[in-house]
mmCIF file of C-alpha atoms in Angstrom:
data_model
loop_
_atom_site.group_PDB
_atom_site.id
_atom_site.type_symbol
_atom_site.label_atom_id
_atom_site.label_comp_id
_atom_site.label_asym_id
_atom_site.label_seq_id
_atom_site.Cartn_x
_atom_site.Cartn_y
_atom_site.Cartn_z
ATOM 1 C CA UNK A 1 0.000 0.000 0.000
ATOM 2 C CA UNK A 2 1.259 3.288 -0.842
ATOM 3 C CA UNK A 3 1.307 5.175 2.100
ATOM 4 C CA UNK A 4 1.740 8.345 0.317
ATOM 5 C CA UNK A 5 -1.426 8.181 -1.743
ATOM 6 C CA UNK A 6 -3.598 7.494 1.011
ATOM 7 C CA UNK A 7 -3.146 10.160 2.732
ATOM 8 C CA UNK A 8 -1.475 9.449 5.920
ATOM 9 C CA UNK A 9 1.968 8.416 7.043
ATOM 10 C CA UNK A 10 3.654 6.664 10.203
ATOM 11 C CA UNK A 11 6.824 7.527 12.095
ATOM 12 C CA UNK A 12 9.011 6.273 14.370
ATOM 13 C CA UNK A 13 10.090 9.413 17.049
ATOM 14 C CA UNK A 14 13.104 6.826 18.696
ATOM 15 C CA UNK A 15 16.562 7.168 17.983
ATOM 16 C CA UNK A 16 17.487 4.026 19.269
ATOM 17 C CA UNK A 17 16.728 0.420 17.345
ATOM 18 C CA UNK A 18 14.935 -1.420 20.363
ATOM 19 C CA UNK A 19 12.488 0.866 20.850
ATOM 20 C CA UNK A 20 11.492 0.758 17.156
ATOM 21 C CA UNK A 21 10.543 -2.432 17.037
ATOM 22 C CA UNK A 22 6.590 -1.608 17.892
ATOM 23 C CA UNK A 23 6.716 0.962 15.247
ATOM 24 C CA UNK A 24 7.662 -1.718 12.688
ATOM 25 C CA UNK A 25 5.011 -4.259 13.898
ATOM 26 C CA UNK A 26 2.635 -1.255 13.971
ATOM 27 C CA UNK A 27 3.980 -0.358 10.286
ATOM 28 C CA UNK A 28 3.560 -4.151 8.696
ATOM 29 C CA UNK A 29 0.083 -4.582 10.444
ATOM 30 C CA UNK A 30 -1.085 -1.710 8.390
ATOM 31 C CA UNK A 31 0.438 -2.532 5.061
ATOM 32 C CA UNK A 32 2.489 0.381 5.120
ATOM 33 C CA UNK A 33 5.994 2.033 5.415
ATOM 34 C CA UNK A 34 8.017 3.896 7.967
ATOM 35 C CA UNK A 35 8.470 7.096 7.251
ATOM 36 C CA UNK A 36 11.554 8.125 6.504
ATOM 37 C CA UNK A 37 13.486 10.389 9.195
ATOM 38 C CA UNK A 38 16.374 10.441 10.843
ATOM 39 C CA UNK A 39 16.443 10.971 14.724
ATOM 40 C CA UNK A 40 19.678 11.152 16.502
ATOM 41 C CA UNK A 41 21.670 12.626 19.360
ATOM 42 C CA UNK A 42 24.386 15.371 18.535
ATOM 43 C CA UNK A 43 27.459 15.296 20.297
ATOM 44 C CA UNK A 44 26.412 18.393 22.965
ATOM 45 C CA UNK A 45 23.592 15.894 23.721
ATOM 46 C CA UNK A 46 21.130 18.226 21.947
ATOM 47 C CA UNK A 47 18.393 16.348 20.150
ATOM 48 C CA UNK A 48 17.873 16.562 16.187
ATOM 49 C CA UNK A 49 15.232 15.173 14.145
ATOM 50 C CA UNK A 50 15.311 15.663 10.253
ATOM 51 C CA UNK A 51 11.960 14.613 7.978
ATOM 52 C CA UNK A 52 13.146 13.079 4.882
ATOM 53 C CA UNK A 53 9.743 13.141 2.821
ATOM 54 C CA UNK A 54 7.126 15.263 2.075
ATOM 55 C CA UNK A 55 4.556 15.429 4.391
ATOM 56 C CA UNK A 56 1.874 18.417 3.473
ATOM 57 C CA UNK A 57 -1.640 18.092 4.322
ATOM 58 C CA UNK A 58 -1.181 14.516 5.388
ATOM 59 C CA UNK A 59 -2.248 12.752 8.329
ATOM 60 C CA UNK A 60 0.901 11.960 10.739
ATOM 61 C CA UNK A 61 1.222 9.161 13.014
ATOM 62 C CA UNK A 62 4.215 9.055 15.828
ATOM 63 C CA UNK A 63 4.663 6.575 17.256
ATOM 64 C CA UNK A 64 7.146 6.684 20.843
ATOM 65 C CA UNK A 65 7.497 4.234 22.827
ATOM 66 C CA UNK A 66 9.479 5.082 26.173
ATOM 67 C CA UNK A 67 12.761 3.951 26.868
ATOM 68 C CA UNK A 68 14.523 3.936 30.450
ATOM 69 C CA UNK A 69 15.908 7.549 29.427
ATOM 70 C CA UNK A 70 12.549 9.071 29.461
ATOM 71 C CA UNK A 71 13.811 12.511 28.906
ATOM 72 C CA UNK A 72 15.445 11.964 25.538
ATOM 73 C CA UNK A 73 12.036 10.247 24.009
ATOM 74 C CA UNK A 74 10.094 13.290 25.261
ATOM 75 C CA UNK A 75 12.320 15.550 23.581
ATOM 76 C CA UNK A 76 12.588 13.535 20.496
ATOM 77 C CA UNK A 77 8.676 13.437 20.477
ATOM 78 C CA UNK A 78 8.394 17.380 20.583
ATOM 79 C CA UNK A 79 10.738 18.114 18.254
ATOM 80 C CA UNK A 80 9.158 15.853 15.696
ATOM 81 C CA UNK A 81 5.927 16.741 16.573
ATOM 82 C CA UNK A 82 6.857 20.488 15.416
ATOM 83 C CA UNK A 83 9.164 19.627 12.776
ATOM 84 C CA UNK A 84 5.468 18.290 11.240
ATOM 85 C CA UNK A 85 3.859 21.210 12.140
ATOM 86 C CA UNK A 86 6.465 23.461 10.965
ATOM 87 C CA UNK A 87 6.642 20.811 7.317
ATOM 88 C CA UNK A 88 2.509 21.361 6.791
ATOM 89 C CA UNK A 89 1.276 17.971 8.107
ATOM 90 C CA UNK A 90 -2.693 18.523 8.376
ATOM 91 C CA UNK A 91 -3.069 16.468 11.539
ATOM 92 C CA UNK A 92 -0.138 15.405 14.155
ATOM 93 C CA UNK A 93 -1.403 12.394 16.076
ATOM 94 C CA UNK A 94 1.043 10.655 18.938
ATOM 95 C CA UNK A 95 0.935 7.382 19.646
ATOM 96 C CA UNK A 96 2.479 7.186 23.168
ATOM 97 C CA UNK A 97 1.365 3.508 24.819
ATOM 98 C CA UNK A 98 3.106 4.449 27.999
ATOM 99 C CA UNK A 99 2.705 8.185 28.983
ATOM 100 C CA UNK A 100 5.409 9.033 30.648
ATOM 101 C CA UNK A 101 4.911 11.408 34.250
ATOM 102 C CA UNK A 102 1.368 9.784 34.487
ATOM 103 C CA UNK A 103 2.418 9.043 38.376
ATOM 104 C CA UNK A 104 3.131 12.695 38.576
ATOM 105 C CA UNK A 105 -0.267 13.564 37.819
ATOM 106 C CA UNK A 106 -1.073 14.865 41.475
ATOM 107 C CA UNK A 107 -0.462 18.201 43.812
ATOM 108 C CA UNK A 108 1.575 16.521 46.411
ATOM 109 C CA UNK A 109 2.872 19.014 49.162
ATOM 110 C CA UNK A 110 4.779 21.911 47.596
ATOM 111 C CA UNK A 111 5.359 19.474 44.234
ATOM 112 C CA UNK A 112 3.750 20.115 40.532
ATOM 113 C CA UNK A 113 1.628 17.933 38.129
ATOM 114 C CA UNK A 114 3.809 17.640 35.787
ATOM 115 C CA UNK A 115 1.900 15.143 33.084
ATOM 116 C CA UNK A 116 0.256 18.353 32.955
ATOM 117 C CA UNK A 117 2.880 20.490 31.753
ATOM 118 C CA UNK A 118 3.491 17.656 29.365
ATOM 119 C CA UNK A 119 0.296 17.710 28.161
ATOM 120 C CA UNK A 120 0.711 21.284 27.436
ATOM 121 C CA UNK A 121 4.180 21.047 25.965
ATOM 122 C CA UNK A 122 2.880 18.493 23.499
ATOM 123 C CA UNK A 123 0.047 20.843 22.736
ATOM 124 C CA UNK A 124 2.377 23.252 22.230
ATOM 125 C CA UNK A 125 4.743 21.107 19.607
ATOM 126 C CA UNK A 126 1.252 20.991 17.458
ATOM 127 C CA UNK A 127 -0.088 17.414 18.368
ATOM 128 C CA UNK A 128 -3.464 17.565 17.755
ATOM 129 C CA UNK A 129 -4.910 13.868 19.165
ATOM 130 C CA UNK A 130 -3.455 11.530 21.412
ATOM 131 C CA UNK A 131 -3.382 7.668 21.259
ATOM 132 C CA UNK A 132 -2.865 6.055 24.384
ATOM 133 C CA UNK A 133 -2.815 2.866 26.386
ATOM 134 C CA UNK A 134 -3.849 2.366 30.298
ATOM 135 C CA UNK A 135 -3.262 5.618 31.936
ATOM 136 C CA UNK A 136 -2.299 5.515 35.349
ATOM 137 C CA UNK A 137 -5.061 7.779 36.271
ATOM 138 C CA UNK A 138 -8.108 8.498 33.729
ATOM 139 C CA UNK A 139 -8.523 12.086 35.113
ATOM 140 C CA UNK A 140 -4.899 13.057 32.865
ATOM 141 C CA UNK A 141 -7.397 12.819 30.111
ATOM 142 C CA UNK A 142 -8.629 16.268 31.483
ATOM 143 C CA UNK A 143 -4.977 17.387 31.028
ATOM 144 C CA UNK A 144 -5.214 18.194 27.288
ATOM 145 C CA UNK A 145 -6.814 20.514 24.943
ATOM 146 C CA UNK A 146 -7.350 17.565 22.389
ATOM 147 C CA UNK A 147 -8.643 14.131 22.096
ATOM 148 C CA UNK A 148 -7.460 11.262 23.904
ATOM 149 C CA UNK A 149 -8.138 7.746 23.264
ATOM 150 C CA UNK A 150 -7.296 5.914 26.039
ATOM 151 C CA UNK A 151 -7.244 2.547 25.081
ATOM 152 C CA UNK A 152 -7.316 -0.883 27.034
ATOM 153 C CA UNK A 153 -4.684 -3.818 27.583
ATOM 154 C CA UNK A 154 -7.057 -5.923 29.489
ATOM 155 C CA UNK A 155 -8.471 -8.081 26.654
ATOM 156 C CA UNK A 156 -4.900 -9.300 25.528
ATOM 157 C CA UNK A 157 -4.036 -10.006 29.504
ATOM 158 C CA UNK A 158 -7.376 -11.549 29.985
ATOM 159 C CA UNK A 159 -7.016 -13.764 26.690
ATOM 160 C CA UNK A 160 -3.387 -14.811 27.491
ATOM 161 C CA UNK A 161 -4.581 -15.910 31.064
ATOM 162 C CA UNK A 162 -7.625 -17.994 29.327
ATOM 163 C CA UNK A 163 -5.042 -19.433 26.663
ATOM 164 C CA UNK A 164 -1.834 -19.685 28.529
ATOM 165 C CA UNK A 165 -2.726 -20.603 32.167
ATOM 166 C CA UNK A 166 -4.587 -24.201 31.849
ATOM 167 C CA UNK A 167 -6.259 -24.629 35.061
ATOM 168 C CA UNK A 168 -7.049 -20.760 35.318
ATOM 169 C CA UNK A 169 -10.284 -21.482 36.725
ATOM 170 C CA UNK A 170 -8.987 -22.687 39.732
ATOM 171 C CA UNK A 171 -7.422 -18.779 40.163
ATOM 172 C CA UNK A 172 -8.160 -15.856 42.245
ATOM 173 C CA UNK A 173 -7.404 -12.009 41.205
ATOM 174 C CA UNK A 174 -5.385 -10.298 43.572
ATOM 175 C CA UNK A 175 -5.131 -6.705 44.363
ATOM 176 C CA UNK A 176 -1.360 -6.219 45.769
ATOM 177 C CA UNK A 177 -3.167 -2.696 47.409
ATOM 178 C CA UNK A 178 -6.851 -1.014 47.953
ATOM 179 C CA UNK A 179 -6.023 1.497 45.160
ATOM 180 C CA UNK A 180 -5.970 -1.433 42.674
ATOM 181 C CA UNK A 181 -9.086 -2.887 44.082
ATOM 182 C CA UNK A 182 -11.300 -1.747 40.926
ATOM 183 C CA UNK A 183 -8.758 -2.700 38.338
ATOM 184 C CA UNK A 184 -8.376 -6.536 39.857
ATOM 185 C CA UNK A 185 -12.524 -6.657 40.337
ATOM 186 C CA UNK A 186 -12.711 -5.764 36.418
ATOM 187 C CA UNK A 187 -10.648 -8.937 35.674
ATOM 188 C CA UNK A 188 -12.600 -10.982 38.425
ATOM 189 C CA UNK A 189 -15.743 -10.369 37.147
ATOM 190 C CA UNK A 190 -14.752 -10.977 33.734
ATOM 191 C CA UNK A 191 -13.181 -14.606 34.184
ATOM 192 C CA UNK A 192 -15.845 -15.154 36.787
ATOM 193 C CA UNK A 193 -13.096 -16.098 39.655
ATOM 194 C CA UNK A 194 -12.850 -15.009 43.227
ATOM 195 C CA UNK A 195 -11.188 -11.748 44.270
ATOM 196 C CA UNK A 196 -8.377 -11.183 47.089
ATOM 197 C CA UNK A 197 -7.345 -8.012 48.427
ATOM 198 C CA UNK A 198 -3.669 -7.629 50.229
ATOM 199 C CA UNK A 199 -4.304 -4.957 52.930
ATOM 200 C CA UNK A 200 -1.858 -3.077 54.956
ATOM 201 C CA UNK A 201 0.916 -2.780 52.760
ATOM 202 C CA UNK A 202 3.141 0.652 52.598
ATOM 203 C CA UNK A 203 2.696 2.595 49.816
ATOM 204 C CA UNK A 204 5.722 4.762 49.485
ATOM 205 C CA UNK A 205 4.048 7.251 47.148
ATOM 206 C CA UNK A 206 1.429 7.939 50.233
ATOM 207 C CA UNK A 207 3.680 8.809 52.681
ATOM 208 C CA UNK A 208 3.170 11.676 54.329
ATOM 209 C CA UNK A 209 6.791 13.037 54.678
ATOM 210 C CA UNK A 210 8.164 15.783 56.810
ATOM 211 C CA UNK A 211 8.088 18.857 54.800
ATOM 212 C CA UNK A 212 8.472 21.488 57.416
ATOM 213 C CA UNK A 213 4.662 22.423 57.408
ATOM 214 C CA UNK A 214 4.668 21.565 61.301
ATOM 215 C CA UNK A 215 7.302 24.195 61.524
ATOM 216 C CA UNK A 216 5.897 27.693 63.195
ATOM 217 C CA UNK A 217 7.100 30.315 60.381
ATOM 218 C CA UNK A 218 10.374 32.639 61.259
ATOM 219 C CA UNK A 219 8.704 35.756 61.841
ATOM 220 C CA UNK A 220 9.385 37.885 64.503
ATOM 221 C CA UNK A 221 6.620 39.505 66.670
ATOM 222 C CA UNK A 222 4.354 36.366 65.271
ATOM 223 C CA UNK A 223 1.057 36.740 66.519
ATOM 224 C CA UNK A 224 -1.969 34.234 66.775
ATOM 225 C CA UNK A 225 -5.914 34.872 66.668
ATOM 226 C CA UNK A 226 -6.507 34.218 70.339
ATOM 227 C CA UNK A 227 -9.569 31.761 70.285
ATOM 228 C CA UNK A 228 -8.331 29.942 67.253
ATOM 229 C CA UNK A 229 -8.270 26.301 67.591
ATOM 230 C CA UNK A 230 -8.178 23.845 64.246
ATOM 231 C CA UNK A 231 -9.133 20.222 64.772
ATOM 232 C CA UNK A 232 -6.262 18.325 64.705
ATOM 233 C CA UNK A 233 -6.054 15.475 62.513
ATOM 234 C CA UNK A 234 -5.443 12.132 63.421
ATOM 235 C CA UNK A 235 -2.142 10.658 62.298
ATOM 236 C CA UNK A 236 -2.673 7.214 60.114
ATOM 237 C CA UNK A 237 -1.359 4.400 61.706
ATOM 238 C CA UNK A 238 -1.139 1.215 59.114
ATOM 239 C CA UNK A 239 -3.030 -1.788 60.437
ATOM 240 C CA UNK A 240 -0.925 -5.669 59.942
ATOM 241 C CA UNK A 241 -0.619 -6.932 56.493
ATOM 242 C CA UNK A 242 -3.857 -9.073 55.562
ATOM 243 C CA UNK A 243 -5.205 -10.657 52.901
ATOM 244 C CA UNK A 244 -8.904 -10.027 52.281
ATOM 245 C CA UNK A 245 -10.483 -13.343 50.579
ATOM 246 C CA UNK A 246 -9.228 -17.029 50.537
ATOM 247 C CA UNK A 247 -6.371 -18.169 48.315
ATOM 248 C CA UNK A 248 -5.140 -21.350 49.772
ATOM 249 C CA UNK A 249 -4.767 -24.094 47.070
ATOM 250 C CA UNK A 250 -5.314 -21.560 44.515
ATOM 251 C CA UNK A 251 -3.442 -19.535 41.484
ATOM 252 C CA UNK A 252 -2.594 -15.870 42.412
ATOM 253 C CA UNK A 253 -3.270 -13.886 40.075
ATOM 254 C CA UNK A 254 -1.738 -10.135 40.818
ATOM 255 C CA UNK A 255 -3.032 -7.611 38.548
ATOM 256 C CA UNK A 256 -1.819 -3.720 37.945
ATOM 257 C CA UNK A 257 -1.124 -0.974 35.147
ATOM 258 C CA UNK A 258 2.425 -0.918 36.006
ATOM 259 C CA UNK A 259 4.927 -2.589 37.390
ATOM 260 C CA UNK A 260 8.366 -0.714 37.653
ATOM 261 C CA UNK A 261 10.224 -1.074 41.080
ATOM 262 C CA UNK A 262 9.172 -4.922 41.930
ATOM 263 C CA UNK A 263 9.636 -4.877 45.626
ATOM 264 C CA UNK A 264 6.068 -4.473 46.189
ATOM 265 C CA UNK A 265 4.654 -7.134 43.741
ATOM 266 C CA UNK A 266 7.699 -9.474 45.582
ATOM 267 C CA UNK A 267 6.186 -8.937 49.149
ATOM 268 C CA UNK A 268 2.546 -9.416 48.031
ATOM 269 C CA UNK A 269 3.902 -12.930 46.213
ATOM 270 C CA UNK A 270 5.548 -14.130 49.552
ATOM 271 C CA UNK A 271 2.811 -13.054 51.281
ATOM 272 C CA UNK A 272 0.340 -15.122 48.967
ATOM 273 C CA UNK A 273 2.508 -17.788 49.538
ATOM 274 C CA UNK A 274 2.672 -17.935 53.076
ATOM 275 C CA UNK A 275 -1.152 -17.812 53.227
ATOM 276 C CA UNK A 276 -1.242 -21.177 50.739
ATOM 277 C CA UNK A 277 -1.142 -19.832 46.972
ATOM 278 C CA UNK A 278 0.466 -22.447 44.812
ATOM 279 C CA UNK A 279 1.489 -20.417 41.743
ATOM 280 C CA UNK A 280 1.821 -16.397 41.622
ATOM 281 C CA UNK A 281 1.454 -14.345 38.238
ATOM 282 C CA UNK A 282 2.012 -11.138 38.158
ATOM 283 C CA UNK A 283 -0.018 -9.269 34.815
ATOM 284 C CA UNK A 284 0.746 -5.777 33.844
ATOM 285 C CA UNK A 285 0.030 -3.589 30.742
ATOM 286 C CA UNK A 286 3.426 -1.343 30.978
ATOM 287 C CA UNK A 287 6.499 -3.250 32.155
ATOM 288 C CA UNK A 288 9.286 -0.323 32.753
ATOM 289 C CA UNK A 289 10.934 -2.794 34.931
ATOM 290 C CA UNK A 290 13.272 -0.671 36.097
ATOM 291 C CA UNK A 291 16.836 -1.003 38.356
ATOM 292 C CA UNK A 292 17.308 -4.605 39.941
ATOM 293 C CA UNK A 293 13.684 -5.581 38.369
ATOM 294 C CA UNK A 294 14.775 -8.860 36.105
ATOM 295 C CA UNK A 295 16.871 -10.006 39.417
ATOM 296 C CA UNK A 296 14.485 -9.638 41.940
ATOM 297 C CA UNK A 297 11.858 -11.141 40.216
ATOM 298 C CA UNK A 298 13.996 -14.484 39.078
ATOM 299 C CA UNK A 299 14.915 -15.133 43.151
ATOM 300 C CA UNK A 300 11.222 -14.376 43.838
ATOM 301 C CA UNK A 301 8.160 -16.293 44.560
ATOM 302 C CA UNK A 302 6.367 -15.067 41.222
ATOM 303 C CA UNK A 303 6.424 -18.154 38.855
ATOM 304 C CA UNK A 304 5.709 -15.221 36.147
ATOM 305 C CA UNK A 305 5.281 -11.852 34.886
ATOM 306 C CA UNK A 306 3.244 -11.307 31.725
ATOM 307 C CA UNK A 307 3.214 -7.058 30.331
ATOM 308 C CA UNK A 308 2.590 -6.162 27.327
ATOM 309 C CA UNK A 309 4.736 -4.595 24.767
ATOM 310 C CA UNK A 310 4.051 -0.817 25.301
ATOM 311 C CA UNK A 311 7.623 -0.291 26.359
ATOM 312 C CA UNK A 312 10.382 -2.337 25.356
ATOM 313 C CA UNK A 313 12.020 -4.860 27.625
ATOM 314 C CA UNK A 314 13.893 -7.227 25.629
ATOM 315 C CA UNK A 315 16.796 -6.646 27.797
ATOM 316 C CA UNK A 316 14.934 -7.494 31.034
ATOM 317 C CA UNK A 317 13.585 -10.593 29.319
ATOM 318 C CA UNK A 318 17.147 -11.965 28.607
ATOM 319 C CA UNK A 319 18.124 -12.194 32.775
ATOM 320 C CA UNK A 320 14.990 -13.154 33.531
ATOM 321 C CA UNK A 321 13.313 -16.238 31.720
ATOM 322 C CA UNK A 322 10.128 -15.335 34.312
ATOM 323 C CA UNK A 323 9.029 -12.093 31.929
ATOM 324 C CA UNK A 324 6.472 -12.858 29.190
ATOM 325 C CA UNK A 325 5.195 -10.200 26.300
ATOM 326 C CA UNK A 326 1.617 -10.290 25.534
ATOM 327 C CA UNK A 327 1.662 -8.199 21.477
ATOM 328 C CA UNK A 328 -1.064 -4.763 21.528
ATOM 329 C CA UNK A 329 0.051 -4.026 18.398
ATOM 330 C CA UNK A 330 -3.146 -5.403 16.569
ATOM 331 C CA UNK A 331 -5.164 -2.729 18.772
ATOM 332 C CA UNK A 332 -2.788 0.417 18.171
ATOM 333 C CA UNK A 333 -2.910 -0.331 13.958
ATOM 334 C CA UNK A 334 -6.786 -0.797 14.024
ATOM 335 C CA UNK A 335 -7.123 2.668 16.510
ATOM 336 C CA UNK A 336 -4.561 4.335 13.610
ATOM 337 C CA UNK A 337 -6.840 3.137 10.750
ATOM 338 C CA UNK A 338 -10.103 4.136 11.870
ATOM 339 C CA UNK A 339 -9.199 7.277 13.150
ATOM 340 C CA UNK A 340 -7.301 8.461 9.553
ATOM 341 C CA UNK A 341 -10.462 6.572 7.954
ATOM 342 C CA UNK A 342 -12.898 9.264 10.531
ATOM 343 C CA UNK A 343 -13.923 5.305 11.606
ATOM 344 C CA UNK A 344 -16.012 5.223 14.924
ATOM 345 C CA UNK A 345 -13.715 4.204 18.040
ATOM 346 C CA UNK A 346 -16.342 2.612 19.716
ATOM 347 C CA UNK A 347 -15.159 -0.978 18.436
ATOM 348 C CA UNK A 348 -12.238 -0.581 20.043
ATOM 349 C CA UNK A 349 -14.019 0.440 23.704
ATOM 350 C CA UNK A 350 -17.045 -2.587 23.380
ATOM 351 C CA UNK A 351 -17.502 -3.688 26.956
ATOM 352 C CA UNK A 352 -15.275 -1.274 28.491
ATOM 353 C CA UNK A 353 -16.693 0.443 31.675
ATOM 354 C CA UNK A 354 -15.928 3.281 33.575
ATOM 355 C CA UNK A 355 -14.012 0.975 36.445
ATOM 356 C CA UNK A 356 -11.712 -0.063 33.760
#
């Protein structure tokens, strides 16, 4: 198919080859080729991207996936995104299946939200829709002044658990904390297994840290409203680590958008297994699987840990024989075809709820 002709074209925004890969899968699904461009690193560190074809009053696809330098890939992405705009492409549309900063998409103390000055930035470059995969919270959707199709990894995970893990129905969905309560009762409901909640465990991005807030301030001659008298509140005090519902003799099955740091999704597995699970999976949509990920998992109690291929992890998969890669690529080509086509997305969302 020539590309050209109908009216759209699909780029790769990665200067390395590994993270390309999903671009070319991507590419072949749709019968098409990559367009040509060169993206590379000067020796400053300074980012340049050069378009080697035509592009006027097409429709532009980027595709980034995100590497462990998350920086670089967002600066490759902006620059490309305006080297379109500034080249005459009619519509810019990013395909990002991990968005980077999504955990940073909260006021915490005297912090910023900054997915949403990346929103903005992106804005900014001249994207003008955004395809997507799993956000860590739906409410970044808000974040841009364009559309956002948020799509779902949960019918590939669900399918590769039906397929891949024989006596499945002998399983229970696990939620390694409360906050991923409505994510693991999605799965539950849809396999029609039991659902286990692990309760108690720290969350080290709820901590309430000392910040200095408890501090009086440094002024001199300070004086207070006599009379004044705020309710204090109650410190939190975390209760033991418990396991809400039964999974003795059973398959744990640990579910979560992503899975980075793995020291949390190791304690939930020992814990599982202390309280009589006989096999632990871990599923995931975005596998960053970051520092001592591949080695902690391998000397774990997790017989497995299935993600999908939104960022690449090739490397990780090498020292540890654990990691499987569930393919989304089918879903990202058909979102890329019907929305050049002006196709209805609905397909894409069919049985997707607002929990999801």
């Amino acid at each position: 198919m020539n590309a050209a002709k109908s009216g759209y074209r699909v780029f790769s925004a990665n200067s390395t080859a590994a993270c390309t890969e999903l671009a070319k899968t991507i590419t072949e699904r749709l019968g098409v080729e990559l367009g040509k461009s060169t993206v590379y690193q000067e020796t400053n560190g300074e980012t340049r991207v050069e378009i080697k074809e035509s592009v006027r009053g097409q429709d532009i696809f980027i595709i980034q996936t995100i590497p462990r330098d998350v920086n670089t890939a967002v600066m490759e992405l902006l620059i490309m995104a305006y080297a379109l705009k500034t080249s005459c492409a009619r519509n810019i549309i990013g395909v990002i299946p991990y968005f980077p900063y999504s955990k940073q998409s909260k006021m915490r103390k005297r912090g910023s939200i900054v997915c949403k000055l990346l929103a903005s930035m992106l804005a900014k470059a001249g994207l003008t829709h955004i395809i997507t995969m799993d956000l860590h919270q739906k409410e970044i959707q808000g974040f841009f002044s364009f559309p956002v199709d948020n799509l779902r990894a949960s019918p590939f995970l669900l399918q590769y658990i039906q397929e891949e893990i024989p006596d499945y129905r002998n399983a229970v969905i696990v939620a390694k904390s409360p906050d991923a309560a409505k994510r693991a009762q999605s799965y539950a409901e849809r396999l029609r297994l039991g659902l286990a909640v692990i309760h108690g465990e720290a969350q080290c991005t709820e901590q309430d840290m000392d910040d200095g807030r408890h501090s009086p301030p440094t002024v001199k001659n300070a004086t207070v409203h006599s009379g004044l008298e705020l309710p204090l509140m109650m410190a939190k005090e975390k209760p033991p680590i418990t396991v809400v519902g039964d999974v003795g003799g059973r398959i744990a099955i640990i579910v979560d958008d992503i899975i980075d740091d793995v020291e949390s999704f190791v304690a939930a597995a020992e814990i599982l297994k202390e309280r009589g699970a006989y096999k632990i999976f871990v599923m995931a949509t975005h596998g960053l699987l970051s520092a001592d990920a591949p080695r902690l998992i391998e000397e774990s109690a997790v017989d497995e840990v299935v993600v999908t291929n939104t960022v690449p992890h090739e490397v990780q998969k090498l020292q540890c024989p654990k990691i499987k890669t569930v393919d989304i690529s089918l879903i990202l080509s058909e979102a890329i075809r019907r929305i050049h086509n002006g196709e209805s997305m609905a397909y894409l969302f069919r049985n997707i709820t607002v929990d999801d």
